[in-house]
Amino acid sequence: MSLTSHPDRLLPADPGTRAVARRLHHAVRDLPIISPHGHVDPRLLLDDAPFTDPVSLFVQPDHYVTRLLHAGGVPLNDLGIGAGPLPQAHARQVWRLLCGRWDLFRGTPVRYWLETALSDVFGISDRPGTGNADDLYDRIATRLAQDSHRPRAMLDRFGIEFLATTDDPADDLTAHAALAEAGLRARIVPTFRPDRYLETAAPGWADTVKRLGAVADTDIGQYHGFLAALENRRRHFIAHGAVSTDHSHADAAAEPLPLAEAARIYARALSGEVLKAEATAFRRHMILEMARMSCEDGLVMTLHPAIARNHHPPTFDRFGPDTGHDIPTQVEFTRALRPLLTRFGTHPGFHLVLFTTDPTVYSREIAPLASFYPSVYAGVPWWFLDNPSEIRAFQRSVTEIAGFSRLSGFIDDTRAFLSIPARHDMARRLDAGHLAELVVAHRLDEDEALDTLTSLVSAQPRKVFKL
Amino acid sequence: MSLTSHPDRLLPADPGTRAVARRLHHAVRDLPIISPHGHVDPRLLLDDAPFTDPVSLFVQPDHYVTRLLHAGGVPLNDLGIGAGPLPQAHARQVWRLLCGRWDLFRGTPVRYWLETALSDVFGISDRPGTGNADDLYDRIATRLAQDSHRPRAMLDRFGIEFLATTDDPADDLTAHAALAEAGLRARIVPTFRPDRYLETAAPGWADTVKRLGAVADTDIGQYHGFLAALENRRRHFIAHGAVSTDHSHADAAAEPLPLAEAARIYARALSGEVLKAEATAFRRHMILEMARMSCEDGLVMTLHPAIARNHHPPTFDRFGPDTGHDIPTQVEFTRALRPLLTRFGTHPGFHLVLFTTDPTVYSREIAPLASFYPSVYAGVPWWFLDNPSEIRAFQRSVTEIAGFSRLSGFIDDTRAFLSIPARHDMARRLDAGHLAELVVAHRLDEDEALDTLTSLVSAQPRKVFKL
Amino acid sequence: MSLTSHPDRLLPADPGTRAVARRLHHAVRDLPIISPHGHVDPRLLLDDAPFTDPVSLFVQPDHYVTRLLHAGGVPLNDLGIGAGPLPQAHARQVWRLLCGRWDLFRGTPVRYWLETALSDVFGISDRPGTGNADDLYDRIATRLAQDSHRPRAMLDRFGIEFLATTDDPADDLTAHAALAEAGLRARIVPTFRPDRYLETAAPGWADTVKRLGAVADTDIGQYHGFLAALENRRRHFIAHGAVSTDHSHADAAAEPLPLAEAARIYARALSGEVLKAEATAFRRHMILEMARMSCEDGLVMTLHPAIARNHHPPTFDRFGPDTGHDIPTQVEFTRALRPLLTRFGTHPGFHLVLFTTDPTVYSREIAPLASFYPSVYAGVPWWFLDNPSEIRAFQRSVTEIAGFSRLSGFIDDTRAFLSIPARHDMARRLDAGHLAELVVAHRLDEDEALDTLTSLVSAQPRKVFKL
């Protein structure tokens, strides 16, 4: 009935392969964590306030956890979604729900991350269940009250060296500025996420853009001013350490419009009359502009398109976005990105990292593109695909076409602060296992495997994200 | 040259993992079989007549077998397809063809099921071939003439506890009624399969619906009467033990029509003037209505869309449907099901099981949907995908996103009566192997693995299909 | 730091499975090579001139190698692409680039093929790198100057028994005719590749067709003459030993046009006025005609559709086609091939081999089609998919649906002459490993596995390609 945090976890079953994997993993286990894309709130680290309770730490911010409980029949309302800090009685109740449905997480990486955090951060060694829920709650709560378990202390203990957050272009980045002065060992930088400024048909778009213009101190009354405002904010982000932009739209298309047509649609959008087809054309045009700006200012561009956001409108209406029902759809990159790559695919220093929640494109499109274009990198499995079986499939299918040098390095992409070290360790174990298999199949010597693994953990993300 | 029916068959190769898998499999090996979806003819069990010969048992009803022989160059005519009971000389000839081409089945699950039946039911231990075809024929025929090998005796010997057939809504279900009185240990229930009533452009549709109206004693002259007739027949099925409805159309779309538009198309269809686009819109509307009825009457709804039926028209014209050339096409669930799930996705007690012959949707669409919506379950690999490699891929990709609690439990979906226990045993072995891998990778304790496997075999199908 | 050319390379890790795989591989290791599809230039063997240097052998003709170097930041120009024979100083420079970036190839089959050739053909046992690049260059160059390393000698040493090239229908095939007289042990035959004659909207199409008419001594002024010219050239190819035709277009569609419409579009195309939609319709019609001709003249038809050719126009403009940026797109076979298979799917002797660079169709479409139609064979993984992980996935997903008898047998599809034996050996090792897994899982007896493997290497390609 114990939590499983075995030293050999996730390593290959075959004893000979496992021995090689163990040596490889051991060599990188304690290397610093580089996290070039994620969703931790910078204010968490700026305030450095103690976490109030286990639920605000493990449940409320993590739609991986709440999604599976919801599927298991627990209403989101019972989990305190959207309720902010819970009164202790309610928090205990939610915690009991989590422990009581521990079986729902069997086989998932969520369980692995939760276990690792419980074990490594809180010293818990018994499996959560109805019987020990209150005891676990108390033990975690006690630790959370200690200075050793405040956010900055954990940041250090986790060995995080670089952490990118995800931010609105209109954000003034004062939190990041303050953090830069705070003497942390880790570098905390923003990421430029302009999605909503590019979707001109979205409700409230014109007001959003007006606020952007105000923040950028730029007249956005015409299209060229809109571009200038975006360029201005990118510079602001770069000045605060940003290394990348992040984009997620309904598809991956990048199609140029004539300048006059772009300006015309922009004007219509400002007046609130844009048609859906025009808005789509404008957004696809803007993706090209974003690539152009990246060529000019050096920000790495990451794409992860084709998610049907807020699939269940009643849940969205009641609980808002990011509540577990963004559902992937099929994606296409080869044709969609051709105009962009024709222009910028061999531009010196341009980096384009392709993420997907549709694994069919790994071997069909992403690996072939990344194996020709010096600018294109294959993003590691993302979101729904961040689990051992998909990661293993990705490793094999992408590296056998494009080699290891075209991978993005690991990305944790998480809102769950405590899952960061567990996620990176999972990646290191799976990479070690994959490389050990190549060694045992006599496809790679062990010194090469070790060099490759070290690179995946350190040099590769630094190179791809220009750290 | 022996048939391979080894106790460790299908278990993982690694000795450590195999040992765990063996223990797990042993614990569930003899649990009763629950078969909530299949194609056994209820009259087979009602009549309980001896099978006439090995060919009517193993070849004629099984398009898996005849398909591979056909691909190997054997005309369907030579196999007695569509010919009904064969004269013994012809049946022997067909049996010789099967044994003589035994190599065609290497690597397929068909071979595994045939072997298991030959070995376990008929005590045959030598590999079929040209040399022993007649001897095997005689040995099987001898057994078939014994009471111990009549359908009901085999039903008992197989440990089948629940068996759903697939039936036309106009079926009077007298066979099921008689079986309910027959004192069988197993429960034999019908499944409501309304496909052809929803395809208004299909030849003969109006007559089909008129017969439905007559059986339901309902005036189907207008749309509301059509709905009433369907609701009436669902009640009739429920009264005879039905637990689910089954749907297979060209796509998974569910799109509402305004009532007046649905009524208008229905009227046009009755008069034989419906356009193809109208028929498609009506069918998509009716899928939504079927979900609405399920919310009201509790029948579980199963979908398995996107098969190009009767791909080879000359074969269809000569031999009819279900003759091995229904070919899968790509499917899409995320957008297609959004209107349905917006309305009914969190309806208490609604169950929607998604099957597919396009495995690309498992991790991209089905698992994400099933990991949020309490109503959605991931159907196990189906039809062309019911083989060890696809089942293993399914287990990994779905459970690592959605856990084990979102699986349908095993479905055999077969017309081949003797393959039922072999199919369920294959699933148990593969589940045991998968869970053993999780144990050996220290992702799950063995007690949890055992609990999960037992649940997959027993509790999960009972819960999903409301038994 | 040694090259890894271990006797157990690529075999399964589990010791028990590896032992079976080793026995199986040993039995077929030295069987002759049958290569029914590839891109070796027949003049290479006709002239039998020594290779001038390591770069003209290993780098310039192999877009697998140059693609990965290009992605790694090496301009194609620096690699001598399109430059023809290089001055020794430049060739040495290119060779140093290759050796210096040896890490780029880790995990890829390219590395495996290069290593095997370096080790087996040139006796090199140290890993390429900056330090030994010049030494390796000299050692290879020395060998290349010896008679033992001229093309024909290598053809013999490799055990190649049958080698198909890929040729333009207007080719006079004098090289093949001369080779037939040259007393080689191997049979070198052409393959009919009519793609550009079927794309009526391509620039220069009318002139291309006029040349075809001239070569065929046929008036191609009207559609029926065009057909006659193609039939004439097919006969010419057959007279020179051709066994197959090869087709690669934007999709797999085959749709008949009325004769008058085909003739009308043809006439418009000759006059240079064809519309894009007309050209597509004509090409789809012609694929059907090609199948019809195959039924009449017996040539095996191979399809590998859905590649976006020359994805990066600036590279194409400067360096021409086949320079590493043909990128796969999604493909569809089920609906696309229905008209073709309705007509010819059960035609006696018709063989249609389906290749793909979109692995999602293996289990969804290709295996189901090949498991019913006697004419359809599943082509082995091709191009971007010719690596161990995709080959393993293919083996499992196709054979578990369609068995082993529906596979094409191995195809090397290469321009890199020295990679031919390495590619075939890789396939034999992977097939041995796959079959060993079936043996260890007690799904196949070892005698059957051996028979299957031998057939895959010898009987199956002979049967599928009618050798």
Short mmCIF file of N, CA and C in Angstrom, two decimals, chain B residues 179-279:
data_model
loop_
_atom_site.label_atom_id
_atom_site.label_comp_id
_atom_site.label_asym_id
_atom_site.label_seq_id
_atom_site.Cartn_x
_atom_site.Cartn_y
_atom_site.Cartn_z
N LEU B 179 -35.97 -17.28 -25.18
CA LEU B 179 -34.72 -17.59 -24.47
C LEU B 179 -34.81 -17.20 -23.00
N ALA B 180 -35.52 -16.09 -22.74
CA ALA B 180 -35.65 -15.65 -21.35
C ALA B 180 -36.41 -16.69 -20.51
N GLU B 181 -37.26 -17.44 -21.20
CA GLU B 181 -38.04 -18.48 -20.51
C GLU B 181 -37.32 -19.82 -20.46
N ALA B 182 -36.19 -19.90 -21.15
CA ALA B 182 -35.58 -21.22 -21.38
C ALA B 182 -34.70 -21.69 -20.24
N GLY B 183 -34.56 -20.87 -19.22
CA GLY B 183 -33.78 -21.31 -18.07
C GLY B 183 -32.29 -21.37 -18.29
N LEU B 184 -31.77 -20.60 -19.25
CA LEU B 184 -30.32 -20.56 -19.44
C LEU B 184 -29.67 -19.83 -18.27
N ARG B 185 -28.44 -20.23 -17.98
CA ARG B 185 -27.72 -19.48 -16.96
C ARG B 185 -27.36 -18.08 -17.47
N ALA B 186 -27.10 -18.00 -18.77
CA ALA B 186 -26.73 -16.70 -19.35
C ALA B 186 -27.94 -15.86 -19.69
N ARG B 187 -27.76 -14.54 -19.60
CA ARG B 187 -28.79 -13.60 -20.04
C ARG B 187 -28.50 -13.24 -21.48
N ILE B 188 -29.48 -13.46 -22.37
CA ILE B 188 -29.30 -13.16 -23.79
C ILE B 188 -30.23 -11.99 -24.11
N VAL B 189 -29.67 -10.84 -24.48
CA VAL B 189 -30.51 -9.65 -24.67
C VAL B 189 -30.29 -9.05 -26.05
N PRO B 190 -31.29 -8.34 -26.55
CA PRO B 190 -31.13 -7.70 -27.86
C PRO B 190 -30.44 -6.34 -27.74
N THR B 191 -29.96 -5.85 -28.88
CA THR B 191 -29.41 -4.49 -28.99
C THR B 191 -30.15 -3.77 -30.12
N PHE B 192 -30.52 -2.55 -29.87
CA PHE B 192 -31.31 -1.74 -30.79
C PHE B 192 -30.40 -1.11 -31.84
N ARG B 193 -30.53 -1.54 -33.10
CA ARG B 193 -29.62 -1.06 -34.16
C ARG B 193 -30.44 -0.39 -35.26
N PRO B 194 -30.68 0.92 -35.15
CA PRO B 194 -31.63 1.59 -36.03
C PRO B 194 -31.05 2.18 -37.30
N ASP B 195 -29.79 1.85 -37.66
CA ASP B 195 -29.12 2.53 -38.78
C ASP B 195 -30.02 2.76 -39.99
N ARG B 196 -30.63 1.69 -40.47
CA ARG B 196 -31.30 1.86 -41.77
C ARG B 196 -32.56 2.72 -41.69
N TYR B 197 -33.08 2.91 -40.48
CA TYR B 197 -34.25 3.79 -40.33
C TYR B 197 -33.86 5.26 -40.37
N LEU B 198 -32.57 5.51 -40.20
CA LEU B 198 -32.10 6.91 -40.15
C LEU B 198 -31.52 7.37 -41.48
N GLU B 199 -31.39 6.47 -42.42
CA GLU B 199 -30.80 6.81 -43.72
C GLU B 199 -31.93 6.95 -44.74
N THR B 200 -32.49 8.15 -44.79
CA THR B 200 -33.74 8.33 -45.56
C THR B 200 -33.54 8.25 -47.07
N ALA B 201 -32.30 8.36 -47.54
CA ALA B 201 -32.07 8.29 -48.99
C ALA B 201 -31.77 6.87 -49.46
N ALA B 202 -31.72 5.93 -48.53
CA ALA B 202 -31.42 4.55 -48.93
C ALA B 202 -32.61 3.95 -49.68
N PRO B 203 -32.35 3.12 -50.68
CA PRO B 203 -33.46 2.51 -51.44
C PRO B 203 -34.38 1.73 -50.49
N GLY B 204 -35.67 1.94 -50.68
CA GLY B 204 -36.63 1.19 -49.88
C GLY B 204 -36.88 1.76 -48.49
N TRP B 205 -36.30 2.92 -48.21
CA TRP B 205 -36.42 3.46 -46.85
C TRP B 205 -37.89 3.64 -46.43
N ALA B 206 -38.71 4.20 -47.33
CA ALA B 206 -40.10 4.51 -46.95
C ALA B 206 -40.83 3.23 -46.54
N ASP B 207 -40.62 2.15 -47.29
CA ASP B 207 -41.27 0.89 -46.94
C ASP B 207 -40.77 0.36 -45.60
N THR B 208 -39.48 0.50 -45.40
CA THR B 208 -38.89 0.05 -44.14
C THR B 208 -39.55 0.76 -42.97
N VAL B 209 -39.71 2.07 -43.11
CA VAL B 209 -40.30 2.86 -42.04
C VAL B 209 -41.78 2.51 -41.86
N LYS B 210 -42.44 2.24 -42.98
CA LYS B 210 -43.85 1.85 -42.85
C LYS B 210 -43.99 0.54 -42.06
N ARG B 211 -43.11 -0.40 -42.32
CA ARG B 211 -43.14 -1.65 -41.54
C ARG B 211 -42.89 -1.37 -40.06
N LEU B 212 -41.96 -0.45 -39.81
CA LEU B 212 -41.68 -0.08 -38.42
C LEU B 212 -42.94 0.47 -37.75
N GLY B 213 -43.62 1.37 -38.49
CA GLY B 213 -44.85 1.94 -37.96
C GLY B 213 -45.88 0.86 -37.65
N ALA B 214 -45.99 -0.12 -38.57
CA ALA B 214 -46.95 -1.20 -38.36
C ALA B 214 -46.59 -1.99 -37.11
N VAL B 215 -45.32 -2.34 -36.98
CA VAL B 215 -44.89 -3.12 -35.81
C VAL B 215 -45.12 -2.33 -34.52
N ALA B 216 -44.88 -1.00 -34.60
CA ALA B 216 -45.03 -0.16 -33.40
C ALA B 216 -46.47 0.28 -33.20
N ASP B 217 -47.33 -0.09 -34.15
CA ASP B 217 -48.73 0.32 -34.09
C ASP B 217 -48.83 1.84 -33.95
N THR B 218 -48.05 2.54 -34.76
CA THR B 218 -47.94 3.99 -34.67
C THR B 218 -48.04 4.56 -36.08
N ASP B 219 -48.74 5.65 -36.21
CA ASP B 219 -48.87 6.31 -37.51
C ASP B 219 -47.58 7.08 -37.79
N ILE B 220 -46.80 6.63 -38.76
CA ILE B 220 -45.52 7.27 -39.04
C ILE B 220 -45.64 8.23 -40.22
N GLY B 221 -46.84 8.67 -40.51
CA GLY B 221 -47.07 9.57 -41.65
C GLY B 221 -46.37 10.91 -41.48
N GLN B 222 -46.13 11.30 -40.24
CA GLN B 222 -45.41 12.55 -40.01
C GLN B 222 -44.24 12.30 -39.07
N TYR B 223 -43.36 13.30 -39.04
CA TYR B 223 -42.11 13.17 -38.29
C TYR B 223 -42.35 12.78 -36.84
N HIS B 224 -43.32 13.43 -36.18
CA HIS B 224 -43.51 13.11 -34.76
C HIS B 224 -43.95 11.66 -34.57
N GLY B 225 -44.65 11.12 -35.54
CA GLY B 225 -45.02 9.72 -35.46
C GLY B 225 -43.81 8.80 -35.62
N PHE B 226 -42.90 9.20 -36.46
CA PHE B 226 -41.64 8.45 -36.66
C PHE B 226 -40.87 8.37 -35.34
N LEU B 227 -40.74 9.54 -34.68
CA LEU B 227 -40.06 9.56 -33.38
C LEU B 227 -40.80 8.65 -32.39
N ALA B 228 -42.12 8.75 -32.38
CA ALA B 228 -42.91 7.94 -31.44
C ALA B 228 -42.71 6.45 -31.71
N ALA B 229 -42.63 6.09 -33.00
CA ALA B 229 -42.43 4.67 -33.34
C ALA B 229 -41.08 4.19 -32.82
N LEU B 230 -40.05 5.01 -32.99
CA LEU B 230 -38.72 4.63 -32.51
C LEU B 230 -38.72 4.50 -30.98
N GLU B 231 -39.33 5.46 -30.33
CA GLU B 231 -39.40 5.40 -28.86
C GLU B 231 -40.17 4.15 -28.40
N ASN B 232 -41.22 3.85 -29.12
CA ASN B 232 -42.00 2.65 -28.82
C ASN B 232 -41.15 1.39 -28.94
N ARG B 233 -40.39 1.30 -30.02
CA ARG B 233 -39.57 0.10 -30.22
C ARG B 233 -38.44 0.02 -29.19
N ARG B 234 -37.87 1.15 -28.84
CA ARG B 234 -36.85 1.14 -27.78
C ARG B 234 -37.44 0.56 -26.49
N ARG B 235 -38.67 1.00 -26.16
CA ARG B 235 -39.31 0.45 -24.96
C ARG B 235 -39.49 -1.06 -25.08
N HIS B 236 -39.88 -1.50 -26.29
CA HIS B 236 -40.04 -2.95 -26.52
C HIS B 236 -38.71 -3.67 -26.29
N PHE B 237 -37.63 -3.08 -26.80
CA PHE B 237 -36.30 -3.69 -26.61
C PHE B 237 -35.93 -3.71 -25.12
N ILE B 238 -36.19 -2.59 -24.46
CA ILE B 238 -35.86 -2.53 -23.03
C ILE B 238 -36.65 -3.60 -22.26
N ALA B 239 -37.90 -3.77 -22.65
CA ALA B 239 -38.72 -4.80 -21.99
C ALA B 239 -38.15 -6.20 -22.19
N HIS B 240 -37.37 -6.36 -23.26
CA HIS B 240 -36.74 -7.66 -23.51
C HIS B 240 -35.28 -7.67 -23.09
N GLY B 241 -34.91 -6.72 -22.25
CA GLY B 241 -33.58 -6.78 -21.64
C GLY B 241 -32.50 -5.96 -22.30
N ALA B 242 -32.83 -5.27 -23.40
CA ALA B 242 -31.79 -4.50 -24.10
C ALA B 242 -31.15 -3.48 -23.17
N VAL B 243 -29.85 -3.31 -23.33
CA VAL B 243 -29.15 -2.31 -22.52
C VAL B 243 -28.54 -1.20 -23.39
N SER B 244 -28.50 -1.42 -24.71
CA SER B 244 -27.82 -0.41 -25.52
C SER B 244 -28.37 -0.32 -26.93
N THR B 245 -28.04 0.80 -27.56
CA THR B 245 -28.30 1.00 -28.98
C THR B 245 -26.96 1.08 -29.67
N ASP B 246 -26.95 0.76 -30.97
CA ASP B 246 -25.68 0.72 -31.71
C ASP B 246 -25.86 1.45 -33.02
N HIS B 247 -24.89 2.30 -33.37
CA HIS B 247 -25.02 3.18 -34.53
C HIS B 247 -23.75 3.19 -35.35
N SER B 248 -23.92 3.03 -36.65
CA SER B 248 -22.76 3.08 -37.54
C SER B 248 -23.16 3.78 -38.83
N HIS B 249 -22.69 5.02 -38.99
CA HIS B 249 -22.97 5.77 -40.21
C HIS B 249 -21.66 6.27 -40.81
N ALA B 250 -21.78 7.01 -41.89
CA ALA B 250 -20.58 7.44 -42.61
C ALA B 250 -19.70 8.39 -41.81
N ASP B 251 -20.27 9.08 -40.85
CA ASP B 251 -19.47 9.93 -39.98
C ASP B 251 -20.11 9.96 -38.60
N ALA B 252 -19.47 10.70 -37.68
CA ALA B 252 -19.95 10.73 -36.31
C ALA B 252 -20.80 11.95 -36.00
N ALA B 253 -21.14 12.71 -37.03
CA ALA B 253 -21.75 14.01 -36.79
C ALA B 253 -23.13 13.92 -36.17
N ALA B 254 -23.40 14.86 -35.26
CA ALA B 254 -24.70 15.02 -34.63
C ALA B 254 -25.01 16.51 -34.66
N GLU B 255 -25.95 16.88 -35.51
CA GLU B 255 -26.24 18.31 -35.72
C GLU B 255 -27.74 18.51 -35.64
N PRO B 256 -28.22 19.40 -34.77
CA PRO B 256 -29.66 19.58 -34.66
C PRO B 256 -30.25 20.32 -35.86
N LEU B 257 -31.46 19.95 -36.22
CA LEU B 257 -32.25 20.70 -37.20
C LEU B 257 -33.41 21.36 -36.45
N PRO B 258 -33.89 22.50 -36.94
CA PRO B 258 -35.14 23.00 -36.40
C PRO B 258 -36.23 21.96 -36.63
N LEU B 259 -37.16 21.88 -35.72
CA LEU B 259 -38.22 20.88 -35.80
C LEU B 259 -38.91 20.91 -37.17
N ALA B 260 -39.24 22.11 -37.64
CA ALA B 260 -39.97 22.22 -38.91
C ALA B 260 -39.13 21.65 -40.06
N GLU B 261 -37.83 21.87 -40.01
CA GLU B 261 -36.96 21.40 -41.09
C GLU B 261 -36.85 19.87 -41.03
N ALA B 262 -36.72 19.33 -39.85
CA ALA B 262 -36.69 17.87 -39.72
C ALA B 262 -37.99 17.27 -40.26
N ALA B 263 -39.10 17.90 -39.90
CA ALA B 263 -40.40 17.39 -40.36
C ALA B 263 -40.52 17.50 -41.88
N ARG B 264 -40.01 18.59 -42.43
CA ARG B 264 -40.08 18.79 -43.87
C ARG B 264 -39.26 17.72 -44.61
N ILE B 265 -38.03 17.50 -44.14
CA ILE B 265 -37.20 16.49 -44.81
C ILE B 265 -37.85 15.11 -44.68
N TYR B 266 -38.37 14.82 -43.50
CA TYR B 266 -39.02 13.53 -43.29
C TYR B 266 -40.14 13.33 -44.31
N ALA B 267 -40.94 14.37 -44.48
CA ALA B 267 -42.07 14.27 -45.43
C ALA B 267 -41.57 14.03 -46.85
N ARG B 268 -40.56 14.77 -47.24
CA ARG B 268 -39.98 14.57 -48.58
C ARG B 268 -39.45 13.15 -48.74
N ALA B 269 -38.82 12.66 -47.68
CA ALA B 269 -38.24 11.32 -47.76
C ALA B 269 -39.33 10.27 -47.93
N LEU B 270 -40.43 10.45 -47.20
CA LEU B 270 -41.55 9.50 -47.33
C LEU B 270 -42.08 9.49 -48.74
N SER B 271 -42.06 10.66 -49.39
CA SER B 271 -42.56 10.72 -50.76
C SER B 271 -41.47 10.36 -51.77
N GLY B 272 -40.29 9.96 -51.26
CA GLY B 272 -39.24 9.45 -52.15
C GLY B 272 -38.47 10.52 -52.88
N GLU B 273 -38.51 11.76 -52.38
CA GLU B 273 -37.88 12.86 -53.11
C GLU B 273 -36.72 13.50 -52.36
N VAL B 274 -36.24 12.83 -51.33
CA VAL B 274 -35.22 13.48 -50.50
C VAL B 274 -33.89 13.62 -51.26
N LEU B 275 -33.22 14.74 -51.06
CA LEU B 275 -31.89 14.94 -51.64
C LEU B 275 -30.84 14.32 -50.71
N LYS B 276 -29.68 14.04 -51.29
CA LYS B 276 -28.65 13.41 -50.49
C LYS B 276 -28.23 14.30 -49.32
N ALA B 277 -28.08 15.60 -49.57
CA ALA B 277 -27.67 16.51 -48.50
C ALA B 277 -28.74 16.60 -47.41
N GLU B 278 -30.00 16.56 -47.82
CA GLU B 278 -31.07 16.56 -46.82
C GLU B 278 -31.03 15.29 -45.98
N ALA B 279 -30.79 14.17 -46.65
CA ALA B 279 -30.75 12.89 -45.93
C ALA B 279 -29.62 12.89 -44.91
#
